[in-house]
Amino acid sequence: MGKKLTLLVLRLLMNLLLICWISLWIIKPTTLWIQSWRQAEDTFKHTFFGYYGLSFAVFTFPPIALSIIGLIYFSLLPQHHRLTRSGGRSAAITVSRPAIINSFIGIVSCFEIIAVILFLVFLAWTFYVRVNNDLKKLMPLKTMNLDLWQLKYFRVATRFGLLAEACLSLLLFPVLRGLSMFRLLNIQFAASVKYHVWLGTGLVFFSLVHGGSTLFIWSISHHIEEEIWKWQKTGRVYVAGVISLVTGFLMWITSLPQIRRKRFETFYYTHHLYIVFLVSFLFHAGDRHFYWILPGAFLFGLDKTLRIVQSRSESCVLSARLYSCKTVELVLPKDPRLNYAPSSFIFVNIPSMSQFQWHPFSITSSSSVDKHTMSVMMKCEGKWTDSVYKKLEEASVSDTNINNITIRVEGPYGPTSVDFLRYDTLFLVAGGIGITPFLSILQELACENRLKSPKSVQLVFSVRTFQDINMLVPVSHILFHSIHNLNLKVKVFVTQDKKHSSGPTTLKEYLAQSQVQTIHIGTDKDFSRFQILGHESFRRLATLVILTVLTFLGVLISLSHFFIPNEHKKHSNSMKLAASGELTTGKEKVPSWVPDLVIIVSYVIAMTIGGLAAIILQWRRLHRETLRMTKEEVNPQGRNFTELTPIVPIEEHGIHIGERPKFKEILSEFEMGLRGWSSIGVLVCGPESMKEDVASICRQRFQCFGVDDSRTIHNKVNLNFHSLNFSL
């Protein structure tokens, strides 16, 4: 009872913080807020905290506090496999139902449409209020001879910069991994990345209008050479704005799908210009504007630091399996206490292939079944994955033992709960290597001692060739053995190959003839030294965030008092100088770049302290918490996911050759076998065209945010669409 009350209080507190932070953004452009804020700054600049401490507390701290409370909230939740008894009719209303299906923008849910509309309304409100106030107080600039229309256009262009600032303030939240706040909405990292793309596009658009229009006005007023290349001592630093605009546009161009998919390294390395972009923005906009941007930049910097610390730990590959469809399965050692939800993924780096390339792969094993190992499967179609396959293939052909394959792992990342277990039935659709998250889900379903799990599961697996069917080998023992209280049916569609007259005819025969080579890595080292520990616990992450915040705030206030004298100190000094007769009339104003530099130094010191604390925690985990593992415990021989044993089929699964799946017919047939009202979880992982086809079927059934009427016959099922990312 006490724990439930604590969780309730934390939820209320998080909602309150979110509402307060959003309210600040709404009232920020109003005259009332501007006047009140100036009075507050005048009051606090005479205190120990100064205006910078006030700005941090009001603008920066609420989102960071929301992240801290969220981490504490997750630390108090039960383990991911302890599911509350939800589902059924309670899932009738869902925010995951697709509303817009378009090949350009993808699949957009009802919830996302409402969020985008509210954000656009906020931008319109901000723009209108700011421009309206500017036009009422329009005063000609002494340094620029402009016509009235030019002056109005210049003011409007300036306010487009505020819209870019609003996009930038939210830009980094969707790409947080370990510190992601989207988990509070049950949105995974792989799904939230598209919000980063949307915000980035808006940021570039508003920045181009802002920068391009400003340069246009300068060019017609003949001030462009005077303003753009000099580093202003006070006010805006325009050359920094140009650098920020160029780097932001370059990052956006190289992130377009046409470039990112063909030249991933160009996209990856160009995106590291975000450091130049943020620093340039700080010098251009000033410290007062940057405090709105700081929450995302602060959490992203700490998240990146923690990921770097985790990824420095080296692990090893225990064994590898080569499939005839040019697919590799790697088995890695893990801490038995590391639990993760199905559909989780990890980032993998193999130093012998590349020191800098990190690639995401879905985990195919289940932590409920495999306590000591973790498996990932990769389709070898790119340059990096093809190198991995060739190295293992050469070892299998030459019969030479590979002494060791060093590997670095970041993650795992995934949902905090076994969300799919709340549904009465599951309809799984996979295309090619998109089967990998479902391999983990099927193993989780086969695990005993579940409080609640679906009673019926339909898997539709579409592949190009017969060899691709081999990817079902890790779950072959599940497909053809009876699972308690679970009805599992599989339909396999081979779209490009033709049936051979003398070849196998059933799925069991295809899997029995699968060509799979197992390669054991010849290492006699202590496997406990190479266990994948995963990221820190939520409680420790919250502690690290608190430590880093306090460090940043302490250094910020200390450096500001030293380099930015406040008014109280200046007034005292002037009184002393006046009494001694040494007071001069000229006053030296602190350059605007000094507070900006103070923020940068404070940020770097805080991230360094946070990183050192993370290194200490990781060292303690490696030397005090790891459980010693023997070779027999981690040896994949004899385990379910490595060897296919003779089995007797319970029910023959369907295999269709030379045709594509007709999802509408398959789903209707599946629904016919259901009794009474049922909540169906529709999970899709595959090419975008496949996701769009299935999403269209789900969209035809219900209206956006509609409530199902279970009294009607045609609404006896509730379809809940979920898209699992095929690639990040």
XYZ file of C-alpha atoms in Angstrom:
728
model
C 0.000 0.000 0.000
C 2.845 2.396 0.854
C 4.578 1.644 -2.448
C 1.415 2.294 -4.455
C 0.915 5.597 -2.664
C 4.513 6.586 -3.392
C 4.076 5.761 -7.079
C 0.865 7.798 -7.176
C 2.572 10.800 -5.569
C 5.463 10.551 -8.055
C 3.035 10.437 -11.000
C 1.214 13.515 -9.704
C 4.515 15.321 -9.185
C 5.678 14.504 -12.721
C 2.407 15.758 -14.178
C 2.683 18.948 -12.130
C 6.249 19.608 -13.331
C 5.267 18.992 -16.947
C 2.262 21.319 -16.712
C 4.374 24.052 -15.098
C 7.098 23.812 -17.753
C 4.561 23.924 -20.600
C 2.806 26.862 -18.936
C 6.103 28.774 -18.850
C 6.458 28.348 -22.610
C 2.889 29.547 -23.175
C 3.149 32.719 -21.091
C 6.765 33.446 -22.085
C 5.929 35.810 -25.010
C 3.324 37.840 -23.074
C 4.018 41.355 -21.799
C 2.974 40.345 -18.289
C 5.652 37.651 -18.149
C 8.350 39.861 -19.654
C 7.748 42.572 -17.074
C 7.490 40.113 -14.169
C 10.644 38.312 -15.250
C 12.638 41.521 -15.470
C 11.587 42.413 -11.941
C 12.564 38.934 -10.730
C 15.982 39.240 -12.401
C 16.532 42.658 -10.823
C 15.734 41.159 -7.428
C 17.879 38.024 -7.752
C 20.940 39.634 -9.294
C 21.712 41.126 -5.870
C 21.603 37.657 -4.240
C 24.054 34.782 -4.082
C 22.328 32.875 -6.916
C 22.182 35.790 -9.354
C 20.036 35.910 -12.491
C 21.818 32.820 -13.838
C 20.773 30.746 -10.833
C 17.202 31.985 -11.254
C 17.200 31.169 -14.971
C 18.510 27.668 -14.278
C 15.913 27.021 -11.569
C 12.954 28.280 -13.634
C 13.795 27.253 -17.216
C 16.287 24.391 -16.981
C 15.572 22.469 -13.815
C 11.893 21.354 -14.332
C 12.615 18.902 -17.224
C 15.707 17.597 -15.436
C 13.678 17.126 -12.248
C 11.062 15.306 -14.326
C 13.786 12.943 -15.559
C 15.045 12.331 -11.999
C 11.563 11.617 -10.639
C 10.852 9.380 -13.630
C 13.970 7.304 -12.899
C 12.958 6.982 -9.245
C 9.466 5.989 -10.387
C 10.844 3.223 -12.617
C 13.118 1.992 -9.822
C 10.042 1.390 -7.640
C 8.123 -0.487 -10.336
C 8.190 -4.311 -10.340
C 10.407 -6.184 -12.767
C 9.326 -6.100 -16.406
C 7.996 -9.673 -16.260
C 5.631 -8.907 -13.359
C 2.620 -7.729 -15.285
C -0.491 -6.199 -13.794
C -3.711 -7.840 -14.718
C -4.675 -5.358 -17.392
C -5.876 -5.862 -20.911
C -9.154 -7.012 -22.342
C -11.751 -4.279 -22.497
C -9.529 -1.797 -20.682
C -7.434 -1.617 -23.801
C -10.386 -0.483 -25.890
C -9.068 3.053 -26.141
C -5.503 3.316 -27.373
C -3.262 6.045 -28.663
C -1.440 3.689 -31.039
C -4.124 3.481 -33.708
C -2.829 4.730 -37.065
C -4.558 7.818 -38.427
C -2.304 8.906 -41.304
C -0.482 6.437 -43.528
C 1.839 8.009 -46.043
C 5.007 6.784 -47.703
C 6.704 10.142 -47.095
C 5.936 10.771 -43.400
C 5.250 7.150 -42.458
C 2.566 5.980 -40.037
C 1.237 8.646 -37.697
C -1.038 7.765 -34.790
C -3.951 9.779 -33.419
C -1.947 10.706 -30.347
C 0.904 12.022 -32.502
C -1.473 14.115 -34.624
C -2.891 15.816 -31.544
C 0.612 16.457 -30.170
C 1.764 17.980 -33.486
C -1.348 20.178 -33.733
C -0.866 21.472 -30.179
C 2.804 22.222 -30.879
C 1.938 24.096 -34.097
C -0.716 26.098 -32.229
C 1.899 26.987 -29.620
C 4.326 28.130 -32.339
C 1.609 30.235 -33.981
C 0.703 31.782 -30.613
C 4.332 32.620 -29.831
C 4.928 34.096 -33.261
C 1.729 36.187 -33.209
C 2.285 37.666 -29.748
C 5.950 38.500 -30.384
C 5.371 40.083 -33.800
C 2.321 41.983 -32.578
C 4.309 43.502 -29.700
C 7.203 44.350 -32.030
C 5.012 46.142 -34.558
C 3.347 48.189 -31.824
C 6.742 49.412 -30.581
C 8.371 49.693 -33.993
C 11.368 52.011 -33.800
C 13.819 52.649 -36.674
C 17.343 51.357 -36.124
C 19.903 54.105 -35.896
C 22.624 52.037 -37.501
C 20.522 50.818 -40.453
C 18.643 53.024 -42.916
C 15.623 50.860 -43.670
C 12.250 51.544 -45.212
C 9.171 50.733 -43.150
C 8.466 47.434 -44.941
C 12.097 46.426 -44.593
C 12.030 47.162 -40.866
C 8.820 45.144 -40.404
C 10.252 42.272 -42.407
C 13.431 42.392 -40.299
C 11.392 42.137 -37.068
C 9.351 39.231 -38.426
C 12.530 37.422 -39.512
C 13.970 37.899 -36.034
C 10.960 36.221 -34.438
C 11.379 33.170 -36.668
C 14.509 32.570 -34.624
C 12.316 32.044 -31.551
C 10.399 29.318 -33.397
C 13.713 27.617 -34.202
C 14.622 27.949 -30.523
C 11.382 26.186 -29.509
C 12.178 23.266 -31.834
C 15.752 23.109 -30.554
C 14.593 23.010 -26.925
C 12.822 19.687 -27.615
C 15.171 18.318 -30.285
C 17.402 16.147 -28.082
C 14.764 14.608 -25.801
C 13.637 11.957 -28.363
C 17.195 10.618 -28.849
C 17.904 10.007 -25.164
C 18.461 6.310 -24.453
C 19.321 5.501 -20.856
C 17.709 8.720 -19.584
C 14.769 8.682 -21.982
C 11.607 10.292 -20.616
C 9.480 8.855 -23.426
C 9.421 5.590 -21.463
C 6.911 7.313 -19.205
C 4.570 7.272 -22.219
C 5.614 3.702 -23.103
C 7.328 4.993 -26.268
C 10.569 3.213 -27.097
C 13.724 4.871 -28.370
C 13.329 3.327 -31.826
C 9.878 4.927 -32.150
C 10.790 8.330 -30.694
C 13.590 8.914 -33.214
C 11.043 10.167 -35.770
C 10.108 13.004 -33.399
C 13.752 14.056 -33.530
C 13.503 14.085 -37.331
C 10.320 16.202 -37.286
C 11.758 18.709 -34.819
C 15.037 18.858 -36.743
C 13.189 19.624 -39.967
C 11.237 22.405 -38.254
C 14.440 23.770 -36.719
C 16.207 23.946 -40.090
C 13.189 25.529 -41.805
C 12.734 28.292 -39.225
C 16.501 28.860 -39.027
C 16.774 29.265 -42.794
C 13.926 31.786 -42.810
C 15.452 33.621 -39.854
C 19.032 33.647 -41.153
C 18.230 34.069 -44.824
C 15.868 36.991 -44.208
C 18.369 38.711 -41.919
C 21.132 38.395 -44.514
C 18.745 39.724 -47.163
C 17.977 42.864 -45.140
C 21.667 43.394 -44.440
C 22.511 43.061 -48.124
C 20.041 45.727 -49.252
C 21.097 48.052 -46.425
C 24.808 47.551 -47.226
C 25.645 46.414 -43.670
C 26.388 42.752 -44.405
C 30.192 43.130 -44.441
C 30.129 45.193 -41.245
C 27.909 42.913 -39.172
C 28.500 39.348 -40.301
C 32.248 38.963 -39.930
C 32.939 40.782 -36.685
C 32.640 39.270 -33.221
C 30.349 41.653 -31.349
C 31.397 42.442 -27.806
C 27.800 42.805 -26.593
C 24.509 41.533 -27.956
C 24.168 38.985 -30.732
C 27.312 37.424 -32.232
C 26.223 37.152 -35.855
C 29.138 35.128 -37.193
C 28.281 32.451 -34.605
C 24.726 32.451 -35.962
C 26.021 31.866 -39.489
C 28.191 28.958 -38.275
C 25.209 27.470 -36.426
C 23.003 27.820 -39.523
C 25.540 26.187 -41.843
C 26.305 23.245 -39.526
C 22.608 22.647 -38.811
C 21.753 22.639 -42.504
C 24.654 20.286 -43.269
C 23.495 17.823 -40.584
C 19.937 17.936 -41.937
C 21.020 17.351 -45.550
C 23.175 14.330 -44.690
C 20.371 12.835 -42.567
C 17.953 12.596 -45.502
C 17.017 8.936 -46.195
C 18.589 9.032 -49.661
C 21.985 9.854 -48.130
C 21.703 8.161 -44.735
C 20.881 4.719 -46.164
C 23.555 4.740 -48.858
C 26.280 6.620 -46.985
C 25.649 5.932 -43.313
C 29.184 6.888 -42.251
C 28.763 10.325 -43.851
C 25.544 10.809 -41.881
C 27.065 9.455 -38.658
C 30.224 11.571 -38.610
C 28.508 14.730 -39.889
C 25.979 14.487 -37.073
C 28.797 14.972 -34.573
C 28.811 18.609 -35.685
C 26.025 19.049 -33.127
C 28.737 20.191 -30.703
C 29.721 23.051 -33.038
C 26.048 23.794 -33.652
C 25.112 24.098 -29.964
C 28.184 26.142 -29.013
C 27.594 28.515 -31.948
C 23.936 28.848 -31.003
C 24.925 29.735 -27.440
C 27.265 32.524 -28.574
C 24.690 33.782 -31.078
C 21.539 33.730 -28.921
C 23.160 34.423 -25.548
C 22.974 32.713 -22.184
C 19.449 33.905 -21.334
C 17.991 32.129 -24.376
C 20.203 29.068 -23.900
C 18.735 28.213 -20.490
C 15.609 27.066 -22.369
C 17.768 24.800 -24.541
C 19.931 23.550 -21.685
C 17.616 20.777 -20.309
C 17.815 18.710 -23.495
C 21.507 19.469 -24.017
C 22.287 18.638 -20.375
C 20.464 15.294 -20.329
C 21.807 14.376 -23.771
C 25.379 15.148 -22.712
C 25.067 13.043 -19.567
C 23.314 10.260 -21.465
C 26.101 10.271 -24.059
C 28.737 10.229 -21.311
C 27.126 7.246 -19.593
C 26.875 5.403 -22.911
C 30.562 6.016 -23.614
C 31.482 4.674 -20.174
C 29.388 1.536 -20.674
C 30.644 0.927 -24.213
C 34.293 0.954 -23.110
C 33.807 -2.408 -21.356
C 34.786 -5.282 -23.601
C 32.950 -8.555 -23.927
C 33.512 -11.565 -26.163
C 31.582 -13.753 -28.573
C 30.972 -17.219 -27.127
C 29.774 -18.797 -30.351
C 28.403 -17.901 -33.754
C 25.983 -19.566 -36.120
C 26.138 -19.112 -39.870
C 22.855 -19.511 -41.752
C 22.687 -20.301 -45.453
C 20.624 -17.107 -45.973
C 23.776 -15.127 -45.147
C 22.672 -14.393 -41.605
C 24.814 -14.549 -38.471
C 23.691 -15.259 -34.918
C 26.099 -14.221 -32.176
C 25.874 -15.582 -28.620
C 27.287 -13.282 -25.935
C 27.787 -13.760 -22.169
C 25.661 -11.662 -19.823
C 25.160 -11.160 -16.124
C 22.440 -13.574 -14.924
C 20.807 -10.644 -13.102
C 20.477 -8.598 -16.294
C 16.841 -8.690 -17.386
C 15.377 -7.102 -20.479
C 11.987 -7.105 -22.149
C 11.397 -8.836 -25.502
C 11.842 -6.565 -28.550
C 14.830 -4.925 -26.839
C 17.959 -4.170 -28.847
C 21.640 -3.440 -28.308
C 24.284 -1.421 -30.127
C 27.274 -3.534 -31.146
C 30.858 -2.578 -31.984
C 33.542 -5.059 -33.057
C 36.913 -3.258 -32.827
C 38.605 -5.654 -35.236
C 36.110 -4.547 -37.914
C 35.892 -0.873 -37.044
C 36.784 1.159 -33.983
C 33.994 3.681 -34.449
C 31.035 1.946 -36.122
C 28.131 1.000 -33.856
C 25.159 -0.906 -35.250
C 21.819 -1.721 -33.562
C 20.517 -5.310 -33.515
C 17.399 -6.819 -31.975
C 17.946 -9.357 -29.210
C 16.595 -12.749 -30.239
C 16.895 -14.451 -26.852
C 14.796 -14.065 -23.716
C 16.271 -13.202 -20.327
C 13.533 -15.309 -18.721
C 14.905 -18.403 -20.494
C 18.602 -17.687 -21.065
C 20.092 -16.439 -17.826
C 23.754 -16.480 -18.841
C 23.697 -15.604 -22.539
C 22.258 -13.078 -24.947
C 21.804 -13.653 -28.682
C 21.553 -11.259 -31.613
C 20.973 -11.997 -35.285
C 22.210 -9.865 -38.181
C 21.441 -10.000 -41.890
C 24.749 -9.519 -43.718
C 23.838 -7.074 -46.467
C 25.994 -4.046 -45.609
C 29.752 -3.585 -45.702
C 30.267 -4.002 -41.950
C 27.990 -7.016 -41.462
C 29.401 -8.630 -44.606
C 32.896 -8.375 -43.103
C 31.680 -10.156 -39.959
C 30.143 -12.964 -42.031
C 33.252 -13.446 -44.171
C 35.528 -13.647 -41.135
C 33.389 -16.347 -39.538
C 32.896 -18.145 -42.855
C 36.637 -18.338 -43.445
C 37.105 -19.833 -39.978
C 34.443 -22.489 -40.613
C 35.900 -23.492 -43.984
C 39.534 -23.626 -42.872
C 38.718 -25.386 -39.582
C 40.877 -22.890 -37.737
C 39.806 -21.863 -34.272
C 39.195 -18.201 -33.581
C 40.848 -17.514 -30.266
C 38.733 -14.519 -29.394
C 36.376 -11.961 -30.935
C 36.267 -8.845 -28.821
C 32.956 -7.049 -28.864
C 31.585 -3.933 -27.196
C 27.931 -3.617 -26.307
C 25.757 -0.660 -25.410
C 22.343 -1.345 -23.937
C 20.056 -3.202 -23.901
C 17.321 -0.683 -24.645
C 13.666 -1.501 -24.869
C 10.292 -1.273 -23.142
C 10.195 -1.213 -19.350
C 7.332 -3.738 -19.279
C 6.164 -6.770 -21.217
C 3.460 -4.685 -22.843
C 2.313 -7.280 -25.368
C 1.256 -9.729 -22.639
C -1.802 -7.615 -21.829
C -3.518 -8.622 -25.079
C -5.791 -11.634 -25.369
C -4.292 -12.558 -28.744
C -1.297 -11.551 -30.834
C -1.058 -11.095 -34.594
C 2.640 -10.899 -35.519
C 3.785 -9.833 -38.990
C 7.467 -10.065 -39.949
C 9.351 -9.438 -43.163
C 12.838 -10.916 -43.617
C 15.213 -10.017 -40.785
C 12.227 -8.306 -39.126
C 11.557 -11.683 -37.506
C 14.267 -11.043 -34.873
C 12.153 -9.256 -32.193
C 9.462 -11.917 -32.561
C 11.972 -14.675 -31.828
C 12.423 -13.107 -28.419
C 8.680 -12.645 -27.941
C 7.927 -16.289 -28.789
C 10.526 -17.500 -26.293
C 9.034 -15.209 -23.658
C 5.573 -16.641 -24.329
C 6.927 -20.167 -23.960
C 8.269 -19.324 -20.519
C 6.246 -20.678 -17.607
C 4.919 -18.837 -14.533
C 3.305 -15.997 -16.420
C 0.584 -14.048 -14.616
C -1.089 -13.319 -17.908
C -0.249 -14.106 -21.509
C -2.062 -14.308 -24.854
C -4.001 -17.469 -25.497
C -3.644 -17.393 -29.269
C -0.787 -16.207 -31.509
C -0.657 -15.948 -35.300
C 2.757 -15.374 -36.914
C 2.913 -14.285 -40.569
C 6.464 -14.490 -41.886
C 7.237 -13.216 -45.392
C 10.620 -14.016 -46.971
C 12.136 -13.855 -50.426
C 13.787 -17.289 -50.644
C 13.556 -20.691 -49.006
C 16.904 -20.144 -47.313
C 15.464 -17.216 -45.351
C 13.164 -19.660 -43.548
C 16.269 -20.753 -41.618
C 15.834 -17.709 -39.374
C 13.051 -19.643 -37.601
C 15.536 -22.271 -36.385
C 16.098 -20.601 -32.949
C 12.392 -21.100 -32.118
C 11.844 -24.409 -33.909
C 11.383 -26.193 -30.572
C 8.520 -23.799 -29.821
C 6.847 -24.165 -33.224
C 6.485 -27.934 -33.047
C 6.076 -28.612 -29.346
C 2.951 -28.106 -27.333
C 3.050 -24.952 -25.184
C 0.757 -24.869 -22.190
C -2.333 -22.746 -22.776
C -1.031 -21.246 -26.033
C -2.354 -21.796 -29.549
C 0.426 -20.873 -31.996
C -0.027 -20.837 -35.780
C 2.562 -19.865 -38.371
C 2.085 -18.897 -41.999
C 5.261 -18.569 -44.071
C 5.213 -16.867 -47.474
C 8.094 -17.354 -49.922
C 7.643 -14.606 -52.502
C 10.411 -15.115 -55.084
C 11.407 -18.803 -55.144
C 9.445 -21.529 -56.868
C 8.583 -24.917 -55.419
C 10.812 -27.838 -56.383
C 9.095 -31.118 -57.213
C 11.532 -33.196 -55.152
C 12.036 -30.666 -52.367
C 10.497 -30.462 -48.890
C 6.819 -29.626 -48.624
C 6.269 -28.746 -44.969
C 7.782 -26.170 -42.654
C 9.186 -28.929 -40.473
C 11.009 -30.438 -43.445
C 12.429 -27.069 -44.487
C 13.785 -26.415 -41.006
C 15.099 -29.980 -40.686
C 17.169 -29.453 -43.852
C 18.427 -26.041 -42.783
C 22.122 -25.490 -43.355
C 23.409 -23.987 -40.140
C 27.038 -24.009 -39.048
C 27.938 -23.495 -35.408
C 31.341 -21.989 -34.640
C 32.643 -22.131 -31.079
C 35.116 -19.452 -30.180
C 38.191 -21.066 -28.628
C 38.819 -19.060 -25.486
C 39.649 -20.369 -22.023
C 39.321 -17.041 -20.267
C 37.176 -16.397 -17.240
C 33.796 -15.560 -18.766
C 32.744 -13.565 -15.704
C 35.194 -10.861 -16.829
C 33.271 -10.457 -20.095
C 29.706 -10.423 -18.863
C 27.432 -7.784 -20.333
C 26.167 -5.907 -17.294
C 23.795 -3.525 -19.030
C 23.292 0.074 -18.005
C 23.105 1.229 -14.414
C 19.966 0.712 -12.348
C 17.344 3.462 -12.410
C 18.197 4.422 -8.844
C 21.869 4.880 -9.647
C 21.030 6.798 -12.811
C 18.894 9.188 -10.753
C 21.814 9.633 -8.329
C 24.190 10.395 -11.204
C 21.810 12.996 -12.640
C 21.462 14.681 -9.235
C 25.253 14.707 -8.739
C 25.839 16.203 -12.192
C 23.137 18.859 -11.730
C 24.535 19.973 -8.378
C 28.039 20.091 -9.846
C 26.892 22.201 -12.783
C 24.948 24.618 -10.602
C 27.793 24.966 -8.083
C 30.424 25.625 -10.741
C 28.071 27.974 -12.626
C 27.438 30.150 -9.570
C 31.097 30.141 -8.504
C 32.464 31.117 -11.922
C 29.712 33.683 -12.443
C 30.538 35.413 -9.150
C 34.189 35.552 -10.187
C 33.824 36.620 -13.845
C 30.433 38.387 -13.831
C 30.283 40.867 -10.917
C 26.709 41.450 -9.798
C 25.129 44.841 -9.295
C 25.474 44.707 -5.510
C 29.216 44.183 -5.744
C 29.564 46.898 -8.395
C 27.571 49.324 -6.244
C 29.783 48.651 -3.186
C 32.957 49.122 -5.225
C 31.671 52.368 -6.737
C 30.923 53.743 -3.262
C 34.473 52.942 -2.125
C 35.973 54.533 -5.234
C 33.808 57.628 -4.840
C 34.933 58.007 -1.226
C 38.583 57.809 -2.265
C 38.037 60.110 -5.246
C 39.126 57.465 -7.794
C 35.738 56.908 -9.437
C 35.761 57.318 -13.210
C 32.790 58.011 -15.399
C 33.474 55.275 -17.956
C 32.087 51.837 -17.127
C 33.531 48.691 -18.612
C 30.699 46.301 -19.424
C 31.277 42.552 -19.251
C 31.379 41.107 -22.818
C 28.341 38.967 -23.708
C 30.538 35.966 -24.526
C 31.807 35.714 -20.914
C 28.527 34.284 -19.460
C 28.369 31.954 -22.473
C 31.871 30.686 -21.769
C 30.967 30.226 -18.098
C 28.093 27.935 -19.114
C 30.384 25.898 -21.381
C 33.063 25.453 -18.698
C 30.432 24.532 -16.083
C 28.900 22.021 -18.497
C 32.229 20.349 -19.281
C 33.174 20.097 -15.592
C 29.756 18.680 -14.662
C 29.896 16.050 -17.433
C 33.429 15.115 -16.374
C 32.350 14.614 -12.761
C 29.311 12.608 -13.891
C 31.508 10.455 -16.128
C 34.034 9.796 -13.366
C 31.235 8.794 -10.985
C 29.860 6.430 -13.658
C 33.328 4.897 -14.137
C 33.604 4.276 -10.391
C 30.171 2.640 -10.276
C 31.011 0.455 -13.258
C 34.340 -0.563 -11.727
C 32.530 -1.629 -8.558
C 30.036 -3.661 -10.594
C 32.826 -5.379 -12.523
C 34.910 -6.264 -9.465
C 32.337 -6.801 -6.722
C 29.028 -7.743 -8.272
C 29.815 -10.103 -11.142
C 29.032 -13.739 -10.610
C 31.715 -16.163 -11.676
C 30.663 -18.154 -14.740
C 31.994 -21.475 -15.900
C 32.393 -22.509 -19.516
C 29.676 -25.123 -19.068
C 27.154 -22.485 -17.950
C 27.632 -20.308 -20.993
C 28.380 -23.027 -23.543
C 25.518 -22.932 -26.020
C 25.774 -26.636 -26.750
C 22.601 -28.451 -25.921
C 20.542 -25.329 -25.417
C 17.261 -24.771 -27.187
C 18.452 -21.919 -29.335
C 21.439 -23.721 -30.818
C 20.534 -27.206 -31.916
C 17.446 -28.483 -33.684
C 16.330 -31.815 -32.244
C 13.927 -34.328 -33.829
C 10.403 -33.183 -33.070
C 6.879 -34.295 -33.718
C 4.591 -31.555 -35.083
C 1.348 -30.879 -33.251
C -0.254 -28.879 -36.010
C 1.136 -28.358 -39.473
C 1.959 -24.741 -40.069
C 1.167 -23.306 -43.463
C 3.800 -22.462 -46.071
C 2.872 -20.593 -49.252
C 5.227 -20.410 -52.208
C 5.286 -17.801 -54.948
C 2.726 -15.463 -53.382
C 2.607 -12.478 -51.102
C 0.577 -12.475 -47.890
C -2.929 -11.022 -48.120
C -3.090 -9.571 -44.644
C -6.769 -8.684 -44.708
C -7.801 -12.257 -45.520
C -5.362 -13.756 -43.019
C -6.539 -11.438 -40.251
C -10.212 -12.140 -41.008
C -9.542 -15.877 -40.915
C -7.697 -15.461 -37.635
C -10.597 -13.502 -36.133
C -13.071 -16.210 -37.134
C -11.342 -18.599 -34.767
C -11.710 -16.270 -31.797
C -14.555 -16.587 -29.331
C -16.270 -13.591 -27.797
C -14.726 -10.152 -27.404
C -10.958 -10.089 -27.869
C -8.179 -7.524 -27.723
C -5.656 -8.223 -30.498
C -2.145 -6.824 -30.420
C -0.996 -6.341 -34.029
C 2.818 -6.120 -34.074
C 4.644 -5.488 -37.356
C 8.367 -5.474 -38.081
C 9.486 -5.292 -41.670
C 9.701 -2.995 -44.692
C 7.693 0.229 -44.595
C 5.320 -1.008 -47.312
C 4.408 -3.997 -45.150
C 3.794 -1.783 -42.117
C 1.585 0.531 -44.170
C -0.519 -2.373 -45.504
C -1.221 -3.735 -42.029
C -1.758 -0.256 -40.576
C -4.364 0.465 -43.279
C -6.371 -2.582 -42.201
C -6.293 -1.495 -38.561
C -7.262 2.061 -39.481
C -10.333 0.917 -41.432
C -11.811 -0.671 -38.326
C -11.931 2.292 -35.960
C -12.068 6.056 -35.800
C -9.275 8.070 -34.220
C -9.560 7.687 -30.438
C -12.889 5.955 -30.970
C -14.401 3.816 -28.225
C -15.265 0.300 -29.284
C -18.840 -0.823 -28.974
C -18.603 -4.457 -28.028
C -22.401 -4.862 -28.323
C -22.155 -4.905 -32.113
C -21.122 -8.085 -33.858
C -18.613 -6.500 -36.254
C -16.706 -4.953 -33.355
C -16.085 -8.092 -31.394
C -12.329 -7.508 -31.708
C -10.152 -4.535 -30.841
C -7.074 -4.122 -33.045
C -4.083 -2.397 -31.427
C -1.408 -1.575 -34.006
C 2.273 -1.428 -32.956
C 5.157 -0.829 -35.333
C 8.589 -2.187 -34.401
C 11.368 -0.365 -36.213
C 13.029 -2.376 -38.964
C 16.095 -0.141 -38.861
C 17.142 2.894 -36.821
